[in-house]
PDB file of C-alpha atoms and ligand atoms in Angstrom:
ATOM      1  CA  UNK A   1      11.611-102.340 -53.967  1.00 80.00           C
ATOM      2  CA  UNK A   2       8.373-104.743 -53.190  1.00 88.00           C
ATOM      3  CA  UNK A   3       9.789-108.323 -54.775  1.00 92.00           C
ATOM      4  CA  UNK A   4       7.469-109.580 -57.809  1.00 94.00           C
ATOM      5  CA  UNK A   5       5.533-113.288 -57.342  1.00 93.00           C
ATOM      6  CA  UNK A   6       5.478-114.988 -61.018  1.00 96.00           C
ATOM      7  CA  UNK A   7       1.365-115.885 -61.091  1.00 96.00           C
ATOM      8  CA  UNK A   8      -0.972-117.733 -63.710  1.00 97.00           C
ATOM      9  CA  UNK A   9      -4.122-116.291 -64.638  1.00 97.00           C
ATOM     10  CA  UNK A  10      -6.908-117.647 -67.210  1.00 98.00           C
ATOM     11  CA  UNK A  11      -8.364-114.615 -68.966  1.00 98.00           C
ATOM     12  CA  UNK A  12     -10.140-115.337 -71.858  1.00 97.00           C
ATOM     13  CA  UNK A  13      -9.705-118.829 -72.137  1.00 96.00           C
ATOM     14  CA  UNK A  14      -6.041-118.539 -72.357  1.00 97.00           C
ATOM     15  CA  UNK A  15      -3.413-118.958 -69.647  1.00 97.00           C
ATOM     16  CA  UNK A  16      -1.344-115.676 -68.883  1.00 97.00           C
ATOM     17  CA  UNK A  17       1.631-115.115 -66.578  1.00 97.00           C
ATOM     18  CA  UNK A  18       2.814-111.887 -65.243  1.00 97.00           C
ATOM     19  CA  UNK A  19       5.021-111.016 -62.491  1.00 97.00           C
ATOM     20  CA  UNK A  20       2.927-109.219 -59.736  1.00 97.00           C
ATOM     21  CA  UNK A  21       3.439-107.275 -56.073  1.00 97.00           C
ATOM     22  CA  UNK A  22       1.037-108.655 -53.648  1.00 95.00           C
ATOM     23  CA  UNK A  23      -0.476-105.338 -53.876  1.00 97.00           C
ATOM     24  CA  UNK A  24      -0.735-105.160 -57.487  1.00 98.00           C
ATOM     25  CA  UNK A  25      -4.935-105.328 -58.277  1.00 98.00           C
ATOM     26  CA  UNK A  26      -6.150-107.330 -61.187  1.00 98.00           C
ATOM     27  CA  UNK A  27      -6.645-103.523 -62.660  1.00 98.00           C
ATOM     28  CA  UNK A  28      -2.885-102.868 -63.336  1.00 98.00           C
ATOM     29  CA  UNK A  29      -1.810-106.027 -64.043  1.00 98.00           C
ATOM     30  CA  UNK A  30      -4.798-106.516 -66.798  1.00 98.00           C
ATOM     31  CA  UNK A  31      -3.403-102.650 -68.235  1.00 98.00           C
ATOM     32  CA  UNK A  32       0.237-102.623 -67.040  1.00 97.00           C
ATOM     33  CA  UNK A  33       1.637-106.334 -67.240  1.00 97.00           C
ATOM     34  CA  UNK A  34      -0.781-108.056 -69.986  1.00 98.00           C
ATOM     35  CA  UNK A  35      -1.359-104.893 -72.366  1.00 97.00           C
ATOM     36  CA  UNK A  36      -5.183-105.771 -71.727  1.00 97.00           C
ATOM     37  CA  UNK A  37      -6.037-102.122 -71.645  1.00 97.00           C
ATOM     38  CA  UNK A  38      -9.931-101.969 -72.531  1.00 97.00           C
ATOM     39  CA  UNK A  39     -10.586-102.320 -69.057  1.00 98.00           C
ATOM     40  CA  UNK A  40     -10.456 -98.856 -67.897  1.00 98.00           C
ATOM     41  CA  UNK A  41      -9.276 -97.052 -65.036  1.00 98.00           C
ATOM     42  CA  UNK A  42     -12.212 -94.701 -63.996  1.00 98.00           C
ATOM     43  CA  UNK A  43     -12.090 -93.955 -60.218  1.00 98.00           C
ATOM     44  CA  UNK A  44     -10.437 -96.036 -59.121  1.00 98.00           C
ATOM     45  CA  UNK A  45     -12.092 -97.253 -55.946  1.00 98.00           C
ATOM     46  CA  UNK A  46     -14.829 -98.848 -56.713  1.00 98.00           C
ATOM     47  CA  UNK A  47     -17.744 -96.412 -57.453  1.00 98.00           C
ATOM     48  CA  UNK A  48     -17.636 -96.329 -61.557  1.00 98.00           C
ATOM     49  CA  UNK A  49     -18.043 -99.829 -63.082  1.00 98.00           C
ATOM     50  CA  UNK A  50     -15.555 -98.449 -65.881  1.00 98.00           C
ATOM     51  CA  UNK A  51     -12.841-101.272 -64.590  1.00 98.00           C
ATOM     52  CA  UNK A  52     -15.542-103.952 -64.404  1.00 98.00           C
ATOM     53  CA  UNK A  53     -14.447-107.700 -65.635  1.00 98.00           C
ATOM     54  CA  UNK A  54     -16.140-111.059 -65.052  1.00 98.00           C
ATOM     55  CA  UNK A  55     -14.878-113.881 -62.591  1.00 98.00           C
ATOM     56  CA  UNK A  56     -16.426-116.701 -63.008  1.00 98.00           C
ATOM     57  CA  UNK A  57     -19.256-114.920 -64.758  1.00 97.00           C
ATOM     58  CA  UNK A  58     -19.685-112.468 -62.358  1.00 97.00           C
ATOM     59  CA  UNK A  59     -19.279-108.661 -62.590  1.00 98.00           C
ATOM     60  CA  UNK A  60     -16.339-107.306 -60.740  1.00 98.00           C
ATOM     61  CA  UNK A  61     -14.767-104.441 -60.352  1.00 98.00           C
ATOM     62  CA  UNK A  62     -10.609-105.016 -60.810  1.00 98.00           C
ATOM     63  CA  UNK A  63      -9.723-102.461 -59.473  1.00 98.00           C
ATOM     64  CA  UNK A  64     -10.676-104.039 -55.991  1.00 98.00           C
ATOM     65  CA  UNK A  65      -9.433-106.852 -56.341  1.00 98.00           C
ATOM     66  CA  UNK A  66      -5.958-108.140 -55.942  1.00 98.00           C
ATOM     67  CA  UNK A  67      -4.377-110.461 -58.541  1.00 98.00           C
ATOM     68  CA  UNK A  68      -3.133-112.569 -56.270  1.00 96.00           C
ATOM     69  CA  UNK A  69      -6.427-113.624 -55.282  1.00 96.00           C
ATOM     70  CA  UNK A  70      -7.654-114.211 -58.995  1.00 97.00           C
ATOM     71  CA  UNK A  71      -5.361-116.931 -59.521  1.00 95.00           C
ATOM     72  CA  UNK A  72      -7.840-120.079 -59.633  1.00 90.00           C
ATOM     73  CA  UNK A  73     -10.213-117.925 -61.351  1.00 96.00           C
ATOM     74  CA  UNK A  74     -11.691-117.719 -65.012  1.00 98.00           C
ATOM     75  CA  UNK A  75     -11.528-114.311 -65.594  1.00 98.00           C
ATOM     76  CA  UNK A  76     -13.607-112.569 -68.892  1.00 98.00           C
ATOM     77  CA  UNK A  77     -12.006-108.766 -70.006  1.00 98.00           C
ATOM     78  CA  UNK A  78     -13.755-106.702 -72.928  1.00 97.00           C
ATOM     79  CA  UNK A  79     -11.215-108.220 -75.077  1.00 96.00           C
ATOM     80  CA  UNK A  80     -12.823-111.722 -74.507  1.00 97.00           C
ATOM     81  CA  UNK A  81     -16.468-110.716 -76.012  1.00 94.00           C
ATOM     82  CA  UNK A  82     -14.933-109.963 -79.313  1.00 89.00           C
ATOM     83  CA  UNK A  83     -12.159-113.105 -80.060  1.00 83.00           C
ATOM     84  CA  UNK A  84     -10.259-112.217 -83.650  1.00 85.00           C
ATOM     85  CA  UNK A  85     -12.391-108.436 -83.348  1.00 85.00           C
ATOM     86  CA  UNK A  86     -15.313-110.281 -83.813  1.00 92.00           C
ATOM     87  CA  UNK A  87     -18.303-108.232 -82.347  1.00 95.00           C
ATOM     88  CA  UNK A  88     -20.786-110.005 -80.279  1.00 95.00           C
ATOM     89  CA  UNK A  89     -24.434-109.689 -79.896  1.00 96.00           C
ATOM     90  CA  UNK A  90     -24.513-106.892 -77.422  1.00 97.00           C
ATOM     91  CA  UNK A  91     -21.527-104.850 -78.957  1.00 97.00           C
ATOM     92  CA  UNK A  92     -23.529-104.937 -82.386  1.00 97.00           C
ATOM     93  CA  UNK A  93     -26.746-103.409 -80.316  1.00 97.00           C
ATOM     94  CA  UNK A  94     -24.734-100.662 -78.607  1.00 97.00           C
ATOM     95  CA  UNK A  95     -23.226 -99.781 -82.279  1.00 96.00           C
ATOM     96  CA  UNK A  96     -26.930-100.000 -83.737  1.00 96.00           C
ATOM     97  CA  UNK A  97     -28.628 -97.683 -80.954  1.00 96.00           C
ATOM     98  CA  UNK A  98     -25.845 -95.108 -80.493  1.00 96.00           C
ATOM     99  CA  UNK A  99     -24.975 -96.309 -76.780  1.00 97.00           C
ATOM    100  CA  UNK A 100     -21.276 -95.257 -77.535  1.00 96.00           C
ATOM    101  CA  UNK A 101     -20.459 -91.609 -77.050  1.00 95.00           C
ATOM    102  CA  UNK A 102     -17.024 -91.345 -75.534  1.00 96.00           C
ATOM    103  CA  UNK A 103     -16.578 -94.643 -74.883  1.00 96.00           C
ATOM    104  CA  UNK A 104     -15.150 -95.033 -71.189  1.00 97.00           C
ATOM    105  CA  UNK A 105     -17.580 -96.682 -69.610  1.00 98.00           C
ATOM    106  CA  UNK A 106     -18.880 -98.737 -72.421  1.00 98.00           C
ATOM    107  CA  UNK A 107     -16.218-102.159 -71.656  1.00 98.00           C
ATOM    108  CA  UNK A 108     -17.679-102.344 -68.039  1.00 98.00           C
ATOM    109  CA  UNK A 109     -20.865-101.837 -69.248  1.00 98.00           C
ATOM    110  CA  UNK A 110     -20.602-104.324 -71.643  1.00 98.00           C
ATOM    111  CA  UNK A 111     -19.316-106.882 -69.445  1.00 98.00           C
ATOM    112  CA  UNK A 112     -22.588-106.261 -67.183  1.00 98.00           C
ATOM    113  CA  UNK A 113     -24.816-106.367 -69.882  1.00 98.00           C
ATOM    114  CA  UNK A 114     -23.199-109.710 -71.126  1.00 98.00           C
ATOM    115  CA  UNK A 115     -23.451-111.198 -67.240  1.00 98.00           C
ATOM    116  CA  UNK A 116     -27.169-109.845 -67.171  1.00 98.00           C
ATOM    117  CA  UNK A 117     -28.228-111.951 -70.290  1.00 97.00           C
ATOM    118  CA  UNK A 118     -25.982-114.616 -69.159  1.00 96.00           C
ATOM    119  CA  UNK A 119     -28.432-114.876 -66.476  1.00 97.00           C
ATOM    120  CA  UNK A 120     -31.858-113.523 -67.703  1.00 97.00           C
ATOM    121  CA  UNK A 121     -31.788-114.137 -71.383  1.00 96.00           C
ATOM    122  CA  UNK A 122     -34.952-112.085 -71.465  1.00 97.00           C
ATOM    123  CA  UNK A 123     -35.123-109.044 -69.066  1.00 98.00           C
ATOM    124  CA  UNK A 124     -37.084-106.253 -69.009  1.00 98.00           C
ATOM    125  CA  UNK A 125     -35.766-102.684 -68.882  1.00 98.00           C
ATOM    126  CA  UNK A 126     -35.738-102.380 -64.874  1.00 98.00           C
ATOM    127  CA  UNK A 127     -34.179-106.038 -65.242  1.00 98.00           C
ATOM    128  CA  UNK A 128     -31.587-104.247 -66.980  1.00 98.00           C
ATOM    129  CA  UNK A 129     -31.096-100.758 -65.067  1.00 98.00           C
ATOM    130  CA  UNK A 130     -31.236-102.603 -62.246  1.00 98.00           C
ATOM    131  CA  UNK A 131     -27.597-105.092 -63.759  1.00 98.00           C
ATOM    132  CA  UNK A 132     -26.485-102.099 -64.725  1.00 98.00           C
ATOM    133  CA  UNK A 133     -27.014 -99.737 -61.574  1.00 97.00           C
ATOM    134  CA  UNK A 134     -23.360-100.258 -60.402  1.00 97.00           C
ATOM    135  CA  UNK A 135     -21.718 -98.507 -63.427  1.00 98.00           C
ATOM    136  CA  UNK A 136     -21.862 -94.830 -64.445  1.00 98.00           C
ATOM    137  CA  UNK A 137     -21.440 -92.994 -67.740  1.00 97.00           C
ATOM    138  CA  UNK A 138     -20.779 -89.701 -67.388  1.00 94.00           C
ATOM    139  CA  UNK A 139     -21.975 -89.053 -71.273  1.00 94.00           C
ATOM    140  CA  UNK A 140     -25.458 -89.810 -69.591  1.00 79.00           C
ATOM    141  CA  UNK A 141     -25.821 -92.590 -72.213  1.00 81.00           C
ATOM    142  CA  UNK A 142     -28.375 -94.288 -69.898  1.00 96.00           C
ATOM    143  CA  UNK A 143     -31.362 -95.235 -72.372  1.00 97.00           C
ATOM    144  CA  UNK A 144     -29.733 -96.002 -75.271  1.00 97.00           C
ATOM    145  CA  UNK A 145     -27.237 -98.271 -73.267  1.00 98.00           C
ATOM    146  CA  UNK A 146     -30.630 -99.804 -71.439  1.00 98.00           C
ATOM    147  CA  UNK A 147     -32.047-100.275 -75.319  1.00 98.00           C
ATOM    148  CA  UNK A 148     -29.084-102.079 -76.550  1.00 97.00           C
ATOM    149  CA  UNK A 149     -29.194-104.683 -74.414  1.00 98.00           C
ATOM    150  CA  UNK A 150     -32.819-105.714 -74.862  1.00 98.00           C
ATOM    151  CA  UNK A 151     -32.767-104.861 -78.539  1.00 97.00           C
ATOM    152  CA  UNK A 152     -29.251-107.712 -78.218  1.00 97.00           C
ATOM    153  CA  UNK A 153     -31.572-109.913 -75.844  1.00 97.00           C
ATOM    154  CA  UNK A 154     -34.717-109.554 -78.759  1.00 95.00           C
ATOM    155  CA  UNK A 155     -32.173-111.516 -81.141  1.00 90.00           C
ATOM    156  CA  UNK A 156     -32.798-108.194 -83.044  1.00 69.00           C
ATOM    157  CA  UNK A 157     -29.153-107.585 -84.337  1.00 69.00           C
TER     158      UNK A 157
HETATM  159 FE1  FES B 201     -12.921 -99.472 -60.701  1.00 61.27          FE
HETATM  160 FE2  FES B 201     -14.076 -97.082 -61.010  1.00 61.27          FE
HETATM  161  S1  FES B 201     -12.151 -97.790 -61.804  1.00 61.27           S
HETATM  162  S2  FES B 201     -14.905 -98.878 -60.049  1.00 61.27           S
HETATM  163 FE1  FES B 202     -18.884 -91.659 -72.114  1.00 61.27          FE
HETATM  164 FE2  FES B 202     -20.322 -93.570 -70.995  1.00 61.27          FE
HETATM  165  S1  FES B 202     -20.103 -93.158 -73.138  1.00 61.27           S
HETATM  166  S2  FES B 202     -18.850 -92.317 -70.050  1.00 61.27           S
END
């Protein structure tokens, strides 16, 4: 049995400790230690977006990358954007254009959307494919997901 290393992580603004294998990716401890399960487990190795998170404000996929080396990091999961089930700006929009149809993708797509306006509070739509190229939706969602975000980056929800 691989021994367990007791680490500290800051997800949403809150310090969490879990018991890890050095092995263990920020994936399964986010859905298997810390019960942080709206970060979902698409493919698996890197080619979906579905498992996508922010460190440090950046889009990341967790399932590549190993909790061990997210320890000094801030790290932002679905559960983040909406403190007390508050919705923010950008889940409103997706609720408002019907970018929601089964649902898997939408966490890691909301996560890219959020780090898009983060960084271009005013994009344009190939601004917007283009932050959003890395994750799939197999609903083929695309245009309503696209409108969301500039209808949440018009102030228009
Ligand atoms: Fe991580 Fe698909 S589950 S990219
Ligand atoms: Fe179903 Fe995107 S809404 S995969």
């Amino acid at each position: 049995m691989t021994a367990r290393l007791s680490v500290t992580l800051k997800i949403n603004g809150a310090e969490r400790t879990a018991a890890v294998r050095p092995f263990d990716t920020l994936l399964t401890t986010l859905r298997e230690d810390l019960a942080l399960q709206g970060s979902k487990r698409g493919c698996n190795q890197g080619v979906c977006g579905a498992c996508t998170v922010l460190i440090d404000g950046r889009p990341v996929r967790s399932c590549l990358s190993l909790t061990a080396n997210c320890v000094d990091a801030e790290v932002t999961t679905i559960e983040g954007l909406a403190p007390e089930g508050r919705l923010c700006a950008i889940q409103k929009a997706f609720v408002e254009t019907g970018a929601v149809q089964c649902g898997f993708c939408t966490s890691g797509m909301l996560l890219a959307a959020h780090a898009c306006l983060q960084s271009n509070a005013k994009p344009t739509a190939d601004d917007v494919k283009r932050a959003l190229s890395g994750n799939l939706c197999r609903c083929s969602g695309y245009k309503k997901i696209v409108d969301a975000v500039l209808l949440a980056a018009e102030g228009g929800i």
